[in-house]
Each structure stands twice: as structure tokens, then as C-alpha cells.
Tab-separated table of C-alpha atoms in Angstrom:
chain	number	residue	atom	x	y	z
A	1	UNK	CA	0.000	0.000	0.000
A	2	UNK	CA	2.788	2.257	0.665
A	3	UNK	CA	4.128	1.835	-2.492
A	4	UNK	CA	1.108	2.527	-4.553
A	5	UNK	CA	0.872	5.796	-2.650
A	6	UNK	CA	4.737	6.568	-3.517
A	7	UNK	CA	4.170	5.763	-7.125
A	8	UNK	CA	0.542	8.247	-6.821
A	9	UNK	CA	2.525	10.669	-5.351
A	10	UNK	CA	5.774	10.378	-7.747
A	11	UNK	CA	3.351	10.456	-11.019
A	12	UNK	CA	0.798	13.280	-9.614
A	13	UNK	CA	3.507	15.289	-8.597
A	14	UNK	CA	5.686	14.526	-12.070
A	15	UNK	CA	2.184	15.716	-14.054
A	16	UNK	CA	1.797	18.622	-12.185
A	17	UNK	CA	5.587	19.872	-12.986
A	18	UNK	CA	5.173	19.160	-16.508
A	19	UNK	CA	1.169	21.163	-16.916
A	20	UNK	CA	3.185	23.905	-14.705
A	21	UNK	CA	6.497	24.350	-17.803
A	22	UNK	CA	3.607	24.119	-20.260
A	23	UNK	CA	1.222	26.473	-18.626
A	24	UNK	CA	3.827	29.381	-18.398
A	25	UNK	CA	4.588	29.088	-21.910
A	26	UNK	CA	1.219	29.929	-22.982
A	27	UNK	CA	-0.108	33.607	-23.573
A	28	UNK	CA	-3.010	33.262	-21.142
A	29	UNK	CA	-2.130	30.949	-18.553
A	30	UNK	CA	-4.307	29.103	-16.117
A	31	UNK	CA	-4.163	28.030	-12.795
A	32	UNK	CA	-6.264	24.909	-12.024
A	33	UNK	CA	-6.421	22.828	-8.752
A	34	UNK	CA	-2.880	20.438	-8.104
A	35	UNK	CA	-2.885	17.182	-9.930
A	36	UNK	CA	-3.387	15.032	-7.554
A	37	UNK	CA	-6.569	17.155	-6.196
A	38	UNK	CA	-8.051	16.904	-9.575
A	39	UNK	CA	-7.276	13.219	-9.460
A	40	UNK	CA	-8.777	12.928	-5.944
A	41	UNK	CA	-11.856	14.495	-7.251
A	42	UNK	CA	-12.286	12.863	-10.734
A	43	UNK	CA	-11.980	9.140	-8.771
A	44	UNK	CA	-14.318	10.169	-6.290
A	45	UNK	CA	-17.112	11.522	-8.818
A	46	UNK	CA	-16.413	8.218	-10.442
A	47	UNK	CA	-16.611	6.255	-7.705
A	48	UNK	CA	-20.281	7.866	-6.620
A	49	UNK	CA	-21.348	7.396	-9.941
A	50	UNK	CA	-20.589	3.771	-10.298
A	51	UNK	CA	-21.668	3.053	-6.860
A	52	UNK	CA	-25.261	4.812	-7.945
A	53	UNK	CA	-25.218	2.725	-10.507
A	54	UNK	CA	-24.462	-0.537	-8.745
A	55	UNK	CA	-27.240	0.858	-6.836
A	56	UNK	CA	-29.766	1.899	-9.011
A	57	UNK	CA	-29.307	-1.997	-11.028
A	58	UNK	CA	-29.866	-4.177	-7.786
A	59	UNK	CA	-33.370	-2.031	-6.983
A	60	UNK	CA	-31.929	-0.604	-4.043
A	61	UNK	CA	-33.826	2.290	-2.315
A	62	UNK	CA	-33.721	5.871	-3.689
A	63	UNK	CA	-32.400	7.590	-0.725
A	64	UNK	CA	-29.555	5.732	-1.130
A	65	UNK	CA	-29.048	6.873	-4.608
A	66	UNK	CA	-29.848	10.583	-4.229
A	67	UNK	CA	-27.177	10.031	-0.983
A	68	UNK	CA	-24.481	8.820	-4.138
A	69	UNK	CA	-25.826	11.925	-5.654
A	70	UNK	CA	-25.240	14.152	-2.850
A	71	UNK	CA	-21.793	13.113	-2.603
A	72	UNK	CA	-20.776	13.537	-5.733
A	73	UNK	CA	-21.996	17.402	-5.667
A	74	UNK	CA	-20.294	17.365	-2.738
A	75	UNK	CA	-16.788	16.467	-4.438
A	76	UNK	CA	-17.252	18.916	-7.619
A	77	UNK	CA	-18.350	21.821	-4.946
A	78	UNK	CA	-15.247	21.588	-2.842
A	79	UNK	CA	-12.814	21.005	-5.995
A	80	UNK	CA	-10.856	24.388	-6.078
A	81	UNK	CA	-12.099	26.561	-9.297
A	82	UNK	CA	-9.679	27.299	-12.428
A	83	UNK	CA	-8.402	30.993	-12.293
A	84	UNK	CA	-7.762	32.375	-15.759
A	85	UNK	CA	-5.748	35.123	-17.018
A	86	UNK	CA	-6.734	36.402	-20.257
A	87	UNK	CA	-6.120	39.487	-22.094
A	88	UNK	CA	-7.579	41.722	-20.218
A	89	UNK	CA	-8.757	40.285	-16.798
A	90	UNK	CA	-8.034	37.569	-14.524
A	91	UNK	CA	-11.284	35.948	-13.536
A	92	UNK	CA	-12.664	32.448	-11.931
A	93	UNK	CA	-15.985	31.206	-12.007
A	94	UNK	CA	-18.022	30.725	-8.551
A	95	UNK	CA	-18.689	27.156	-6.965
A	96	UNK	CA	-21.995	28.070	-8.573
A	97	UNK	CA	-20.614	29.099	-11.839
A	98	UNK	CA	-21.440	32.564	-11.806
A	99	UNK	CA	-18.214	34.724	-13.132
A	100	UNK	CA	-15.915	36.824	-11.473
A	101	UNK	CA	-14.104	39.092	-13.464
A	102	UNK	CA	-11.411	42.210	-12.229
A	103	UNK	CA	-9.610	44.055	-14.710
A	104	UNK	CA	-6.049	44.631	-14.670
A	105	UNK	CA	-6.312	48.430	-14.503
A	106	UNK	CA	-9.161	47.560	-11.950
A	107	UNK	CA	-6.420	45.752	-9.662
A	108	UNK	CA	-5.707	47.625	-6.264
A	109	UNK	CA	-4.269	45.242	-4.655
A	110	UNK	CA	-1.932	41.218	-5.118
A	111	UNK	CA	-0.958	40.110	-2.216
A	112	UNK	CA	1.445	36.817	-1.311
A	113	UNK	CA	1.629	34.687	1.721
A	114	UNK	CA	2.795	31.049	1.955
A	115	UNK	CA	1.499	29.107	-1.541
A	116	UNK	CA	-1.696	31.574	-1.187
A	117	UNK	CA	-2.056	34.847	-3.706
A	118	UNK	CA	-5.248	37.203	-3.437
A	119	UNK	CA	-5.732	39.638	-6.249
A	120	UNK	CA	-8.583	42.505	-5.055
A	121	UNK	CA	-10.457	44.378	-7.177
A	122	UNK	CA	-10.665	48.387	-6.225
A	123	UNK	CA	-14.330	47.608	-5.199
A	124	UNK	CA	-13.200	44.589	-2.793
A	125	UNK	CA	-13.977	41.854	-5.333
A	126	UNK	CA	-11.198	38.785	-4.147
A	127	UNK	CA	-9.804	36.422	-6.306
A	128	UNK	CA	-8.079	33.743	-3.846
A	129	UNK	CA	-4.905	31.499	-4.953
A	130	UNK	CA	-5.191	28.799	-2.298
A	131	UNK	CA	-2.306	26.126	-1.465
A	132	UNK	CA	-4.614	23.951	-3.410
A	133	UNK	CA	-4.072	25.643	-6.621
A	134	UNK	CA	-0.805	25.316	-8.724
A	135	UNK	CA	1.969	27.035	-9.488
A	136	UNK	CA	1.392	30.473	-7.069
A	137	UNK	CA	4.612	31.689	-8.035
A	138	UNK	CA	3.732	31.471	-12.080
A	139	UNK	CA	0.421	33.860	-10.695
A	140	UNK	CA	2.426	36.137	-8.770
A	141	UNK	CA	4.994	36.652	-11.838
A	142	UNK	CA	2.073	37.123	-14.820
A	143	UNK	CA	-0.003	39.365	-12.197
A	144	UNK	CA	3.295	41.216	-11.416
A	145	UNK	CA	3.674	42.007	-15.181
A	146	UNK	CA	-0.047	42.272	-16.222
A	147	UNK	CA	-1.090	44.565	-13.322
A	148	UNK	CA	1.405	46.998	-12.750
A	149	UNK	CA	0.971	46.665	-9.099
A	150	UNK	CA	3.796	45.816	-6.546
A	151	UNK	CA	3.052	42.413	-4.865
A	152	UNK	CA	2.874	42.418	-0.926
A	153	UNK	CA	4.176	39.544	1.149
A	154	UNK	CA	3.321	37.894	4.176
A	155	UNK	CA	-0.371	37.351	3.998
């Protein structure tokens, strides 16, 4: 068991090096969850679906499929959301898809702690960089250049 977590580890860690080279080179990089979150997630979501399934063939009561259900909304809510840099914004959809969108001339403030970023909007709109996103030092570096702002340390 310990070495099937090593080799998860080793590969998730191996993917998420590589998507980080690759993101930086693009014009409008993104900043999605870590691999092995996204992993996490997509195997859980799986795992509730073919457990409903399994569920739903042997005749089995509906709470305990809407409970599969339940969990599997659970997994895609919590999953950190994708924060995109594009042209002319950096913006990142709600846990309920609705869009948030700041400007770069809007921009008052980026801020840095440990593996966490916030970018706020003049109006107070935050855009949050958690440890559970990649590459915070890629989002410091394009905000740094896209903003004009000075970054602040020690969140």
C-alpha cells in the first residue's frame, strides 16, 4: 500500500511539474487545482457514480441513490475553481458558476503569503490562490507584469 501511494505521489507530482512548464509558456495561462486534487476528485465523482449505478441496477432504495448523488456534488463543490488570465482580466468562475471578473487596470491590490495569492479588485472583489491551486509563483509573476501593481508579502 505504501508503495502505490509513492508511485501516486511520484506520477501526480511529475504531471503537475510538466502542466506547470507548459502552462507558463502559454499567452493566457491558467491556474487549475494540483494534480493530484483533480485526481482525488475525478476518482471520487467516479466512484459515486458507479456506486449509484451498482445501486440503481440491484433495486436498491432511492435515498440511497440521491445520498451517491449528494456526494458527488459534494466532491465537484469543494474542488478548487480554475483561475484564468486572459487578455484583459483575470477571472474564476463561482462554486456556482457565476463569473468573477477584475480588470487589470481595476487591480488595487496582489498580495502573497505562503502558496496563497489574493488579487482585489478596487471595489473589494477577491480572487483567492489557495495552497490547493498550482503554481502560485507562475500567478504572482504574470499578475506582477499584467497589473502593474507591486506584490505584498506575508499574507
Amino acid at each position: 500500500m505504501g508503495i502505490l501511494c509513492f508511485v501516486f505521489l511520484f506520477v501526480s507530482q511529475w504531471i503537475g511539474l510538466a502542466s506547470i512548464r507548459i502552462n507558463r509558456q502559454k499567452p493566457n495561462p491558467s491556474f487549475p487545482a494540483k494534480s493530484w486534487l483533480r485526481l482525488l476528485c475525478a476518482a471520487s465523482v467516479a466512484l459515486a457514480l458507479l456506486v449509484f449505478w451498482g445501486l440503481t441496477r440491484e433495486h436498491e432504495p432511492v435515498w440511497y441513490r440521491l445520498l451517491m448523488m449528494l456526494w458527488a456534488a459534494a466532491i465537484l463543490l469543494a474542488c478548487p475553481r480554475t483561475i484564468h488570465l486572459d487578455q484583459t482580466s483575470v477571472w474564476q468562475r463561482t462554486r456556482w458558476g457565476r463569473k468573477i471578473s477584475i480588470p487589470y487596470a481595476e487591480i488595487e491590490c496582489v498580495a502573497s503569503g505562503y502558496e496563497m495569492v489574493l488579487v482585489t479588485a478596487k471595489d473589494g472583489t477577491p480572487i483567492r490562490h489557495t495552497s490547493s491551486h498550482a503554481d502560485p509563483e507562475g500567478l504572482l509573476s504574470a499578475m506582477e507584469e499584467r497589473s502593474q501593481n507591486r506584490v505584498i508579502s506575508g499574507l
